[in-house]
Short mmCIF file of C-alpha atoms in Angstrom, two decimals:
data_model
loop_
_atom_site.label_atom_id
_atom_site.label_comp_id
_atom_site.label_asym_id
_atom_site.label_seq_id
_atom_site.Cartn_x
_atom_site.Cartn_y
_atom_site.Cartn_z
CA MET Z 8 -7.01 -45.71 38.81
CA SER Z 9 -9.03 -42.54 38.35
CA ILE Z 10 -9.46 -41.32 34.78
CA PRO Z 11 -7.84 -37.92 34.17
CA ASP Z 12 -10.01 -35.19 32.70
CA GLY Z 13 -10.16 -35.40 28.91
CA TRP Z 14 -9.02 -39.03 28.77
CA ASP Z 15 -11.04 -42.21 28.58
CA ALA Z 16 -10.27 -45.74 29.78
CA ASP Z 17 -9.22 -46.91 26.32
CA GLU Z 18 -6.74 -44.05 25.95
CA LEU Z 19 -5.24 -44.84 29.34
CA ALA Z 20 -4.85 -48.48 28.31
CA ARG Z 21 -3.15 -47.40 25.09
CA ALA Z 22 -0.80 -45.16 27.07
CA ALA Z 23 0.09 -48.02 29.43
CA LYS Z 24 1.06 -50.25 26.49
CA LEU Z 25 3.25 -47.50 25.04
CA ALA Z 26 4.90 -46.96 28.42
CA ALA Z 27 6.08 -50.56 28.38
CA LEU Z 28 7.93 -49.83 25.12
CA VAL Z 29 9.89 -46.91 26.54
CA ARG Z 30 10.63 -48.04 30.12
CA ALA Z 31 13.44 -50.44 29.27
CA ARG Z 32 15.50 -47.80 27.46
CA ALA Z 33 14.71 -44.94 29.82
CA GLY Z 34 15.37 -46.71 33.11
CA GLY Z 35 13.16 -47.12 36.12
CA ASP Z 36 13.69 -43.70 37.69
CA ALA Z 37 12.72 -41.60 34.68
CA GLY Z 38 9.41 -39.80 34.62
CA ILE Z 39 7.11 -41.18 31.96
CA PHE Z 40 4.62 -38.77 30.44
CA ALA Z 41 1.70 -39.44 28.11
CA ALA Z 42 0.24 -36.77 25.84
CA ARG Z 43 -3.04 -37.18 23.99
CA ALA Z 44 -4.11 -34.93 21.15
CA PRO Z 45 -7.33 -35.28 19.15
CA GLY Z 46 -7.91 -34.84 15.47
CA ARG Z 47 -10.49 -32.33 14.31
CA VAL Z 48 -13.35 -31.97 11.88
CA ASN Z 49 -13.93 -28.51 10.47
CA LEU Z 50 -17.60 -27.59 10.25
CA ILE Z 51 -16.97 -24.54 8.07
CA GLY Z 52 -14.14 -22.14 7.28
CA GLU Z 53 -11.94 -24.02 4.83
CA HIS Z 54 -8.69 -22.50 3.57
CA THR Z 55 -9.27 -19.35 5.59
CA ASP Z 56 -6.86 -19.88 8.50
CA TYR Z 57 -3.66 -19.24 6.56
CA SER Z 58 -5.22 -15.98 5.43
CA GLY Z 59 -5.70 -15.06 9.10
CA LEU Z 60 -9.48 -15.45 8.90
CA PRO Z 61 -11.84 -17.42 11.17
CA VAL Z 62 -12.80 -21.09 11.24
CA LEU Z 63 -15.35 -23.23 13.11
CA PRO Z 64 -13.96 -26.72 13.89
CA VAL Z 65 -14.51 -29.26 16.65
CA ALA Z 66 -11.94 -31.52 18.27
CA ILE Z 67 -13.10 -35.09 17.72
CA ASP Z 68 -13.14 -38.19 19.88
CA ARG Z 69 -10.26 -39.80 17.96
CA SER Z 70 -6.75 -39.24 19.32
CA THR Z 71 -3.04 -39.80 18.95
CA ILE Z 72 -1.08 -40.67 22.08
CA VAL Z 73 2.65 -40.17 22.54
CA VAL Z 74 4.42 -41.55 25.60
CA ALA Z 75 7.87 -40.17 26.37
CA ALA Z 76 10.59 -40.71 28.98
CA ALA Z 77 13.90 -38.92 29.39
CA ILE Z 78 17.10 -40.67 28.33
CA THR Z 79 20.74 -39.67 28.75
CA ALA Z 80 21.55 -39.53 25.03
CA ALA Z 81 20.78 -36.27 23.20
CA GLU Z 82 18.49 -38.00 20.75
CA ILE Z 83 14.94 -39.07 20.09
CA GLU Z 84 14.28 -42.79 19.96
CA LEU Z 85 10.93 -43.33 18.26
CA ALA Z 86 8.65 -46.36 18.01
CA ASN Z 87 5.14 -46.73 16.63
CA ALA Z 88 2.43 -49.11 17.81
CA ASP Z 89 1.49 -49.63 14.16
CA PRO Z 90 4.06 -52.03 12.64
CA GLY Z 91 3.53 -50.35 9.28
CA TRP Z 92 5.46 -47.32 10.54
CA SER Z 93 9.14 -48.06 11.03
CA SER Z 94 11.08 -47.06 14.14
CA ARG Z 95 13.37 -44.05 13.94
CA ARG Z 96 16.23 -42.45 15.87
CA PHE Z 97 17.64 -38.98 15.35
CA ALA Z 98 19.87 -36.52 17.19
CA ILE Z 99 18.56 -33.41 18.91
CA GLU Z 100 20.31 -30.59 17.07
CA ARG Z 101 19.75 -26.88 16.63
CA GLN Z 102 18.68 -27.60 13.04
CA ILE Z 103 17.33 -31.13 12.64
CA PRO Z 104 17.61 -32.36 9.05
CA PRO Z 105 14.38 -33.90 7.70
CA TYR Z 106 13.94 -37.43 6.46
CA GLN Z 107 12.88 -38.04 2.88
CA THR Z 108 9.62 -36.29 1.90
CA GLY Z 109 6.60 -38.27 3.06
CA ASP Z 110 8.32 -40.02 5.98
CA TRP Z 111 5.91 -40.21 8.92
CA ALA Z 112 8.61 -39.26 11.42
CA ASN Z 113 9.08 -35.85 9.80
CA TYR Z 114 6.05 -34.70 11.79
CA VAL Z 115 7.81 -35.78 14.98
CA LYS Z 116 10.92 -33.92 13.86
CA ALA Z 117 8.76 -30.89 13.05
CA ALA Z 118 7.38 -30.85 16.60
CA ILE Z 119 10.82 -31.20 18.22
CA GLN Z 120 12.27 -28.52 15.94
CA GLY Z 121 9.36 -26.24 16.80
CA VAL Z 122 10.02 -26.60 20.53
CA ILE Z 123 13.73 -25.94 20.02
CA ASP Z 124 13.12 -22.84 17.92
CA HIS Z 125 10.48 -21.44 20.26
CA PHE Z 126 12.44 -21.82 23.48
CA ALA Z 127 15.66 -20.63 21.85
CA ARG Z 128 13.85 -17.38 21.06
CA ARG Z 129 12.75 -17.20 24.68
CA GLY Z 130 16.37 -17.61 25.85
CA ARG Z 131 15.73 -20.97 27.55
CA PHE Z 132 19.01 -22.34 26.17
CA SER Z 133 21.80 -21.34 23.83
CA ALA Z 134 20.71 -20.61 20.26
CA SER Z 135 23.96 -22.11 18.93
CA ALA Z 136 23.95 -23.00 15.26
CA THR Z 137 25.15 -26.53 15.96
CA SER Z 138 23.97 -27.64 19.41
CA VAL Z 139 21.13 -27.38 21.90
CA ASP Z 140 22.07 -27.09 25.55
CA ASN Z 141 20.01 -28.29 28.49
CA LEU Z 142 17.50 -30.40 26.57
CA ARG Z 143 16.97 -34.02 27.51
CA GLY Z 144 16.62 -36.67 24.86
CA ALA Z 145 13.59 -38.93 24.97
CA SER Z 146 12.43 -42.41 24.22
CA MET Z 147 9.02 -42.03 22.56
CA ALA Z 148 6.26 -44.34 21.42
CA VAL Z 149 3.25 -43.36 19.30
CA ASP Z 150 -0.26 -44.77 18.94
CA GLY Z 151 -2.33 -42.85 16.40
CA ARG Z 152 -6.06 -43.49 15.99
CA VAL Z 153 -6.88 -40.47 13.82
CA PRO Z 154 -7.23 -41.83 10.27
CA PRO Z 155 -4.25 -40.65 8.21
CA ALA Z 156 -4.66 -38.70 4.95
CA ALA Z 157 -8.42 -38.41 5.56
CA GLY Z 158 -8.72 -34.68 6.18
CA LEU Z 159 -9.17 -35.11 9.95
CA SER Z 160 -5.76 -33.68 10.87
CA SER Z 161 -3.84 -36.74 11.92
CA SER Z 162 -0.67 -34.70 11.32
CA ALA Z 163 -1.65 -32.04 13.87
CA ALA Z 164 -2.62 -34.73 16.39
CA LEU Z 165 0.88 -36.19 16.02
CA THR Z 166 2.79 -32.91 16.16
CA VAL Z 167 0.76 -31.60 19.11
CA SER Z 168 1.11 -34.79 21.17
CA THR Z 169 4.84 -35.02 20.35
CA ALA Z 170 5.52 -31.41 21.28
CA MET Z 171 3.60 -31.67 24.55
CA ALA Z 172 5.29 -34.94 25.55
CA PHE Z 173 8.75 -33.56 24.71
CA MET Z 174 8.05 -30.40 26.71
CA ALA Z 175 6.89 -32.49 29.69
CA VAL Z 176 10.10 -34.53 29.65
CA ASN Z 177 12.09 -31.28 29.63
CA GLU Z 178 9.92 -29.47 32.21
CA LEU Z 179 8.96 -26.77 29.71
CA GLU Z 180 5.59 -25.08 30.03
CA LEU Z 181 3.42 -22.95 27.75
CA ASP Z 182 -0.24 -22.01 27.83
CA GLY Z 183 -2.60 -23.47 25.25
CA ILE Z 184 -2.63 -20.47 22.92
CA GLU Z 185 1.16 -20.20 22.80
CA THR Z 186 1.51 -23.95 22.30
CA ALA Z 187 -0.96 -23.85 19.40
CA THR Z 188 0.92 -20.98 17.78
CA MET Z 189 4.26 -22.77 18.19
CA VAL Z 190 3.10 -26.11 16.80
CA ALA Z 191 1.24 -24.53 13.87
CA ARG Z 192 4.42 -22.82 12.71
CA SER Z 193 6.46 -25.98 13.24
CA GLU Z 194 4.52 -27.88 10.55
CA TRP Z 195 6.12 -25.66 7.90
CA TYR Z 196 9.09 -28.00 8.49
CA VAL Z 197 7.40 -30.63 6.32
CA GLY Z 198 6.94 -28.12 3.50
CA THR Z 199 3.22 -27.33 3.85
CA ARG Z 200 2.35 -23.66 4.43
CA ALA Z 201 -0.58 -24.48 6.65
CA GLY Z 202 -2.47 -22.12 8.93
CA GLY Z 203 -3.16 -22.62 12.63
CA MET Z 204 -6.64 -24.15 12.73
CA ASP Z 205 -5.71 -27.80 13.18
CA GLN Z 206 -3.33 -27.26 16.08
CA ALA Z 207 -5.60 -24.76 17.83
CA ALA Z 208 -8.58 -27.12 17.57
CA SER Z 209 -6.54 -30.06 18.85
CA ILE Z 210 -5.12 -28.18 21.83
CA LEU Z 211 -8.07 -25.98 22.77
CA GLY Z 212 -10.94 -28.34 21.98
CA ARG Z 213 -13.84 -28.47 24.41
CA ARG Z 214 -16.27 -31.32 24.91
CA ASP Z 215 -19.70 -30.72 23.29
CA HIS Z 216 -18.54 -27.42 21.76
CA ALA Z 217 -17.32 -26.13 18.44
CA LEU Z 218 -14.61 -23.46 18.46
CA PHE Z 219 -14.92 -20.12 16.71
CA ILE Z 220 -11.21 -19.43 16.18
CA GLU Z 221 -9.75 -16.14 15.03
CA PHE Z 222 -6.10 -15.53 14.22
CA ASP Z 223 -3.24 -13.02 14.50
CA PRO Z 224 -3.34 -13.49 17.43
CA ILE Z 225 -5.34 -16.65 18.16
CA ARG Z 226 -8.61 -15.99 19.97
CA VAL Z 227 -11.15 -18.72 20.72
CA ARG Z 228 -14.84 -18.64 21.60
CA ALA Z 229 -16.54 -21.91 22.52
CA VAL Z 230 -19.85 -22.46 20.72
CA LYS Z 231 -22.19 -24.97 22.33
CA MET Z 232 -23.27 -27.77 20.00
CA PRO Z 233 -27.08 -28.11 20.07
CA ALA Z 234 -28.20 -31.31 21.78
CA ASN Z 235 -30.19 -32.37 18.70
CA ALA Z 236 -27.25 -31.97 16.29
CA ALA Z 237 -25.23 -34.91 14.99
CA LEU Z 238 -22.07 -34.91 12.86
CA VAL Z 239 -21.62 -37.74 10.38
CA VAL Z 240 -18.06 -37.92 9.08
CA ALA Z 241 -17.28 -40.19 6.14
CA ASP Z 242 -14.01 -40.93 4.37
CA SER Z 243 -14.16 -40.71 0.57
CA ARG Z 244 -11.31 -43.26 0.43
CA GLU Z 245 -9.44 -40.84 -1.79
CA ILE Z 246 -6.10 -40.11 -0.14
CA ALA Z 247 -5.42 -36.48 0.74
CA ASP Z 248 -1.81 -36.50 1.89
CA LYS Z 249 -0.53 -32.98 2.54
CA SER Z 250 3.00 -34.32 3.01
CA GLY Z 251 2.87 -35.84 -0.48
CA MET Z 252 1.27 -34.93 -3.80
CA VAL Z 253 -1.45 -32.71 -2.33
CA ARG Z 254 1.19 -30.39 -0.88
CA ALA Z 255 1.87 -28.64 -4.21
CA GLN Z 256 -1.86 -27.96 -4.72
CA TYR Z 257 -2.23 -26.66 -1.17
CA ASN Z 258 0.84 -24.41 -1.30
CA ARG Z 259 -0.18 -23.05 -4.69
CA ARG Z 260 -3.40 -21.76 -3.16
CA VAL Z 261 -1.47 -20.16 -0.31
CA VAL Z 262 0.48 -18.19 -2.92
CA GLU Z 263 -2.67 -17.28 -4.87
CA CYS Z 264 -4.38 -15.95 -1.74
CA ALA Z 265 -1.28 -14.01 -0.71
CA LEU Z 266 -1.08 -12.36 -4.13
CA ALA Z 267 -4.76 -11.43 -4.02
CA ALA Z 268 -4.20 -9.85 -0.60
CA ARG Z 269 -1.24 -7.79 -1.72
CA ILE Z 270 -3.04 -6.53 -4.81
CA LEU Z 271 -6.12 -5.61 -2.79
CA GLY Z 272 -3.99 -3.89 -0.19
CA ARG Z 273 -2.31 -1.77 -2.84
CA ALA Z 274 -5.61 -0.93 -4.54
CA LEU Z 275 -7.20 0.09 -1.25
CA LYS Z 276 -4.10 1.96 -0.01
CA LEU Z 277 -3.68 -0.25 3.05
CA ASP Z 278 -0.20 -0.59 4.52
CA GLY Z 279 1.50 -3.85 5.47
CA VAL Z 280 -0.94 -6.23 3.80
CA THR Z 281 0.40 -9.77 3.29
CA ILE Z 282 -2.72 -11.90 3.82
CA LEU Z 283 -6.42 -11.38 3.19
CA GLY Z 284 -7.02 -11.09 6.92
CA ASP Z 285 -5.00 -7.85 6.88
CA VAL Z 286 -7.45 -6.45 4.32
CA VAL Z 287 -10.50 -7.46 6.37
CA ARG Z 288 -9.06 -6.03 9.60
CA GLY Z 289 -8.16 -2.81 7.82
CA LEU Z 290 -11.69 -2.22 6.54
CA PRO Z 291 -14.44 -2.06 9.18
CA GLY Z 292 -17.77 -2.80 7.53
CA TRP Z 293 -16.17 -4.75 4.67
CA ASN Z 294 -18.17 -7.19 2.57
CA ALA Z 295 -16.97 -9.93 0.28
CA ALA Z 296 -18.77 -8.86 -2.90
CA HIS Z 297 -17.32 -5.35 -2.75
CA LEU Z 298 -13.77 -6.59 -2.14
CA VAL Z 299 -14.03 -9.04 -5.04
CA GLU Z 300 -15.16 -6.18 -7.28
CA GLN Z 301 -12.18 -4.10 -6.14
CA LEU Z 302 -9.80 -6.95 -6.89
CA ALA Z 303 -11.31 -7.53 -10.34
CA ALA Z 304 -10.77 -3.84 -11.14
CA ALA Z 305 -7.16 -3.90 -9.94
CA ALA Z 306 -5.79 -7.01 -11.69
CA PRO Z 307 -6.60 -9.79 -14.16
CA ALA Z 308 -8.36 -12.82 -12.75
CA ARG Z 309 -5.28 -14.94 -13.57
CA LEU Z 310 -1.58 -14.08 -13.38
CA GLY Z 311 1.50 -15.80 -14.73
CA ALA Z 312 3.22 -18.31 -12.49
CA ASP Z 313 6.58 -16.57 -12.96
CA LEU Z 314 5.23 -13.68 -10.81
CA LYS Z 315 6.46 -11.04 -13.29
CA GLU Z 316 2.97 -9.72 -14.02
CA ALA Z 317 2.13 -9.67 -10.31
CA ALA Z 318 5.37 -7.84 -9.49
CA ASP Z 319 4.58 -5.19 -12.10
CA ILE Z 320 1.11 -4.64 -10.63
CA LEU Z 321 2.54 -4.35 -7.13
CA GLY Z 322 5.45 -2.14 -8.16
CA VAL Z 323 8.10 -4.46 -6.69
CA SER Z 324 10.90 -6.50 -8.19
CA GLN Z 325 10.14 -9.98 -9.47
CA ALA Z 326 13.04 -11.38 -7.43
CA ALA Z 327 11.81 -9.81 -4.20
CA LEU Z 328 8.26 -11.09 -4.69
CA ASP Z 329 9.57 -14.54 -5.56
CA ALA Z 330 11.65 -14.70 -2.37
CA GLU Z 331 8.81 -13.43 -0.20
CA LEU Z 332 6.10 -15.74 -1.51
CA LEU Z 333 7.96 -18.91 -2.43
CA GLY Z 334 10.42 -19.09 0.45
CA LYS Z 335 13.91 -20.43 1.03
CA PRO Z 336 15.39 -23.31 -0.98
CA ALA Z 337 14.87 -25.94 1.75
CA THR Z 338 11.12 -25.38 1.91
CA ARG Z 339 10.58 -23.48 -1.33
CA ILE Z 340 7.15 -23.67 -2.95
CA ALA Z 341 7.38 -25.02 -6.48
CA LEU Z 342 4.81 -23.63 -8.91
CA ASP Z 343 3.76 -25.35 -12.12
CA SER Z 344 4.91 -22.85 -14.73
CA ASN Z 345 2.25 -24.03 -17.19
CA ARG Z 346 -0.66 -23.10 -14.94
CA PRO Z 347 -1.69 -19.50 -14.31
CA LEU Z 348 -2.30 -18.36 -10.74
CA GLU Z 349 -6.03 -17.96 -10.04
CA ILE Z 350 -6.34 -14.77 -8.03
CA LEU Z 351 -9.98 -13.71 -8.27
CA LYS Z 352 -11.60 -17.10 -7.69
CA ARG Z 353 -9.42 -17.89 -4.68
CA ALA Z 354 -10.13 -14.53 -3.03
CA ARG Z 355 -13.85 -14.87 -3.74
CA HIS Z 356 -13.93 -18.18 -1.89
CA VAL Z 357 -11.90 -17.01 1.11
CA LEU Z 358 -13.83 -13.77 1.58
CA SER Z 359 -17.29 -15.30 1.10
CA GLU Z 360 -16.31 -18.23 3.32
CA THR Z 361 -15.36 -15.79 6.06
CA GLU Z 362 -18.84 -14.30 5.92
CA ARG Z 363 -20.30 -17.81 6.12
CA VAL Z 364 -18.19 -18.70 9.18
CA ILE Z 365 -19.37 -15.64 11.08
CA ARG Z 366 -23.01 -16.41 10.27
CA ALA Z 367 -22.53 -20.12 11.03
CA ALA Z 368 -21.20 -19.51 14.54
CA ASP Z 369 -24.28 -17.46 15.35
CA ALA Z 370 -26.64 -20.00 13.75
CA LEU Z 371 -25.08 -22.95 15.58
CA GLU Z 372 -25.12 -21.19 18.93
CA ALA Z 373 -28.80 -20.31 18.46
CA GLY Z 374 -29.67 -23.86 17.38
CA ARG Z 375 -30.68 -22.81 13.85
CA LEU Z 376 -29.53 -26.05 12.24
CA ASP Z 377 -31.34 -25.50 8.94
CA GLU Z 378 -29.43 -22.24 8.45
CA MET Z 379 -26.17 -23.89 9.47
CA GLY Z 380 -26.76 -26.66 6.95
CA LYS Z 381 -27.39 -24.21 4.10
CA LEU Z 382 -24.14 -22.41 4.92
CA MET Z 383 -22.26 -25.71 4.83
CA ASN Z 384 -23.76 -26.52 1.42
CA ALA Z 385 -22.76 -23.10 0.09
CA SER Z 386 -19.26 -23.63 1.47
CA HIS Z 387 -18.86 -26.88 -0.43
CA GLN Z 388 -20.05 -25.27 -3.66
CA SER Z 389 -17.52 -22.48 -3.24
CA LEU Z 390 -14.74 -24.96 -2.50
CA ALA Z 391 -15.65 -26.89 -5.65
CA ASP Z 392 -16.10 -23.94 -7.99
CA ASP Z 393 -13.81 -21.17 -6.76
CA PHE Z 394 -11.16 -22.99 -4.73
CA GLU Z 395 -11.18 -26.09 -6.94
CA CYS Z 396 -10.19 -28.44 -4.13
CA SER Z 397 -13.14 -30.79 -4.24
CA THR Z 398 -13.11 -33.93 -6.38
CA ARG Z 399 -15.71 -36.07 -8.13
CA ARG Z 400 -15.59 -38.53 -5.28
CA LEU Z 401 -16.01 -35.87 -2.62
CA ASP Z 402 -18.89 -34.33 -4.55
CA ALA Z 403 -20.50 -37.77 -4.83
CA ILE Z 404 -20.27 -38.65 -1.14
CA VAL Z 405 -21.53 -35.18 -0.16
CA GLU Z 406 -24.53 -35.65 -2.46
CA CYS Z 407 -25.27 -39.05 -0.91
CA ALA Z 408 -25.34 -37.49 2.56
CA ARG Z 409 -27.77 -34.80 1.38
CA ARG Z 410 -30.03 -37.38 -0.26
CA GLY Z 411 -30.09 -39.21 3.06
CA GLY Z 412 -31.52 -36.17 4.80
CA ALA Z 413 -28.44 -34.24 5.93
CA LEU Z 414 -29.20 -30.60 6.59
CA GLY Z 415 -25.84 -29.71 5.11
CA ALA Z 416 -22.72 -31.50 3.92
CA ARG Z 417 -19.30 -30.42 2.72
CA LEU Z 418 -15.75 -31.58 2.35
CA THR Z 419 -13.68 -31.08 5.49
CA GLY Z 420 -9.96 -30.48 5.63
CA ALA Z 421 -7.83 -29.29 2.76
CA GLY Z 422 -9.78 -31.25 0.16
CA PHE Z 423 -8.29 -33.01 -2.89
CA GLY Z 424 -9.65 -36.16 -1.27
CA GLY Z 425 -10.19 -37.06 2.37
CA SER Z 426 -13.47 -36.80 4.24
CA MET Z 427 -16.79 -35.02 4.28
CA VAL Z 428 -18.84 -33.86 7.25
CA ALA Z 429 -22.63 -33.83 7.31
CA LEU Z 430 -24.84 -32.05 9.81
CA CYS Z 431 -28.11 -33.74 10.68
CA ASP Z 432 -30.62 -34.18 13.45
CA VAL Z 433 -29.64 -36.92 15.88
CA ALA Z 434 -32.67 -38.96 14.85
CA GLY Z 435 -31.64 -38.75 11.19
CA ALA Z 436 -28.01 -39.85 11.49
CA ASP Z 437 -28.72 -43.51 10.66
CA ALA Z 438 -30.53 -42.53 7.46
CA VAL Z 439 -27.60 -40.37 6.36
CA ILE Z 440 -25.18 -43.23 6.98
CA GLU Z 441 -27.42 -45.70 5.13
CA SER Z 442 -27.55 -43.36 2.14
CA ILE Z 443 -23.76 -43.06 2.07
CA ASP Z 444 -23.32 -46.83 2.40
CA ARG Z 445 -25.80 -47.57 -0.38
CA GLY Z 446 -24.99 -44.74 -2.76
CA TYR Z 447 -21.23 -44.47 -2.31
CA TYR Z 448 -19.46 -47.27 -0.44
CA ALA Z 449 -21.43 -50.05 -2.15
CA LYS Z 450 -19.83 -48.94 -5.44
CA LEU Z 451 -16.29 -49.40 -4.13
CA ASP Z 452 -14.53 -52.68 -4.85
CA SER Z 453 -13.96 -53.84 -1.28
CA GLY Z 454 -13.77 -52.87 2.35
CA ALA Z 455 -15.90 -52.44 5.42
CA PRO Z 456 -18.01 -49.25 5.39
CA GLU Z 457 -18.46 -49.31 9.15
CA SER Z 458 -14.76 -48.44 9.53
CA TRP Z 459 -15.00 -45.51 7.12
CA ARG Z 460 -17.88 -43.48 8.56
CA ALA Z 461 -19.14 -42.64 12.02
CA VAL Z 462 -21.06 -40.19 14.10
CA LEU Z 463 -18.28 -38.18 15.75
CA HIS Z 464 -18.62 -35.99 18.80
CA ALA Z 465 -16.94 -32.79 19.91
CA GLY Z 466 -14.30 -33.87 22.39
CA ALA Z 467 -11.77 -32.42 24.81
CA GLY Z 468 -8.50 -30.84 23.75
CA ALA Z 469 -4.99 -32.12 24.24
CA SER Z 470 -3.47 -32.82 27.66
CA VAL Z 471 -0.49 -34.46 29.36
CA ILE Z 472 -0.43 -36.83 32.32
CA ASP Z 473 2.45 -38.22 34.41
CA LEU Z 474 1.99 -41.97 34.28
CA ARG Z 475 3.67 -42.37 37.65
CA THR Z 476 0.76 -40.60 39.31
CA ALA Z 477 -2.16 -41.26 36.91
#
């Protein structure tokens, strides 16, 4: 069997095992499709995507595979190759109710719901409030090899592969950009107000390249990774689960950035500002330091969590601002009333990080790895000080990588735990890993360090194959 582009022999073998799980229920005549979607590691540009500002990730050579076959019932039958994740079955409805918060299958539901919503808007089938016409159900099986809750976007790998497999079963087609936009929005189903980086990187990834991704709308420029560059990714072993406790921290920062944007927009007399990206796009020749000064002059650095003070500054009603920023009851953001909203610090990180991303893309493309490393170090400092999403453990593992000779190292992903990424010369990767093993993992109680860190490579983006012809 020839190996399809973007796949490797191991992934094909994984897909074949999953196919055996779905064939019995689907019947012999059904088409069986396999979708693979990689995780990602973000080199720089953290917490900028949901403000509509650029990022610089790579798709990694770790993937989730979903195999799907059509069935006659209007439902999704779901199995997982990992026995730790229980099987599920749910009906295909216009509005699919979620499982309990934290259930792994909610990401599958999110993907299916996203497809339903998107194609209903396109008029593909009736947008009835209670039913979905002309959609086939599917028997699905999942094999995920992107480490969960490690900041490498296992959730996006699952939602992307699920959405693409479900579309294949139903003969629905979208281009990569539209698919990325659809799946990014679908993850709001689980209650996290994430941006679109993870899904875009997973779908549009290119072997041996980073992606300079801009938003509203999504635009992508491939940036060649220098041949002498290596990426060491290491798990801090501190869980960063955006579907669980980390979600409140993440969503809080979405609100803080949105408030900063609205206040800046009012101060600068810009219309229609809802995110910081609107401010940047409305001001050619902008710079972060000037915008931070403007924000400091327009509002206190901290605002009350009840949004009353913010509403007064913006000249809107407290109720209207609450509804706009915190959302509907089903997915409403809950703010800790005892903690003020940090406006200035959050904006300072996002705006300065945007400047770093732009410089980093140029530095990486030109092979200026020392400059790229310094930008990564500055990014981590900003994430620790201004965005307050690093932790002692992340700081410690980053410092170990730097002591081992990394040109730059920073947390990757949302933070609050998860992984770090270090940039180094290919010849220096072993020394970086040794430093992490000795200075960080050796202090943990148990485990095998070789399963927690690796040199990862920029891999291909997501794709679907028909297993009858592969």
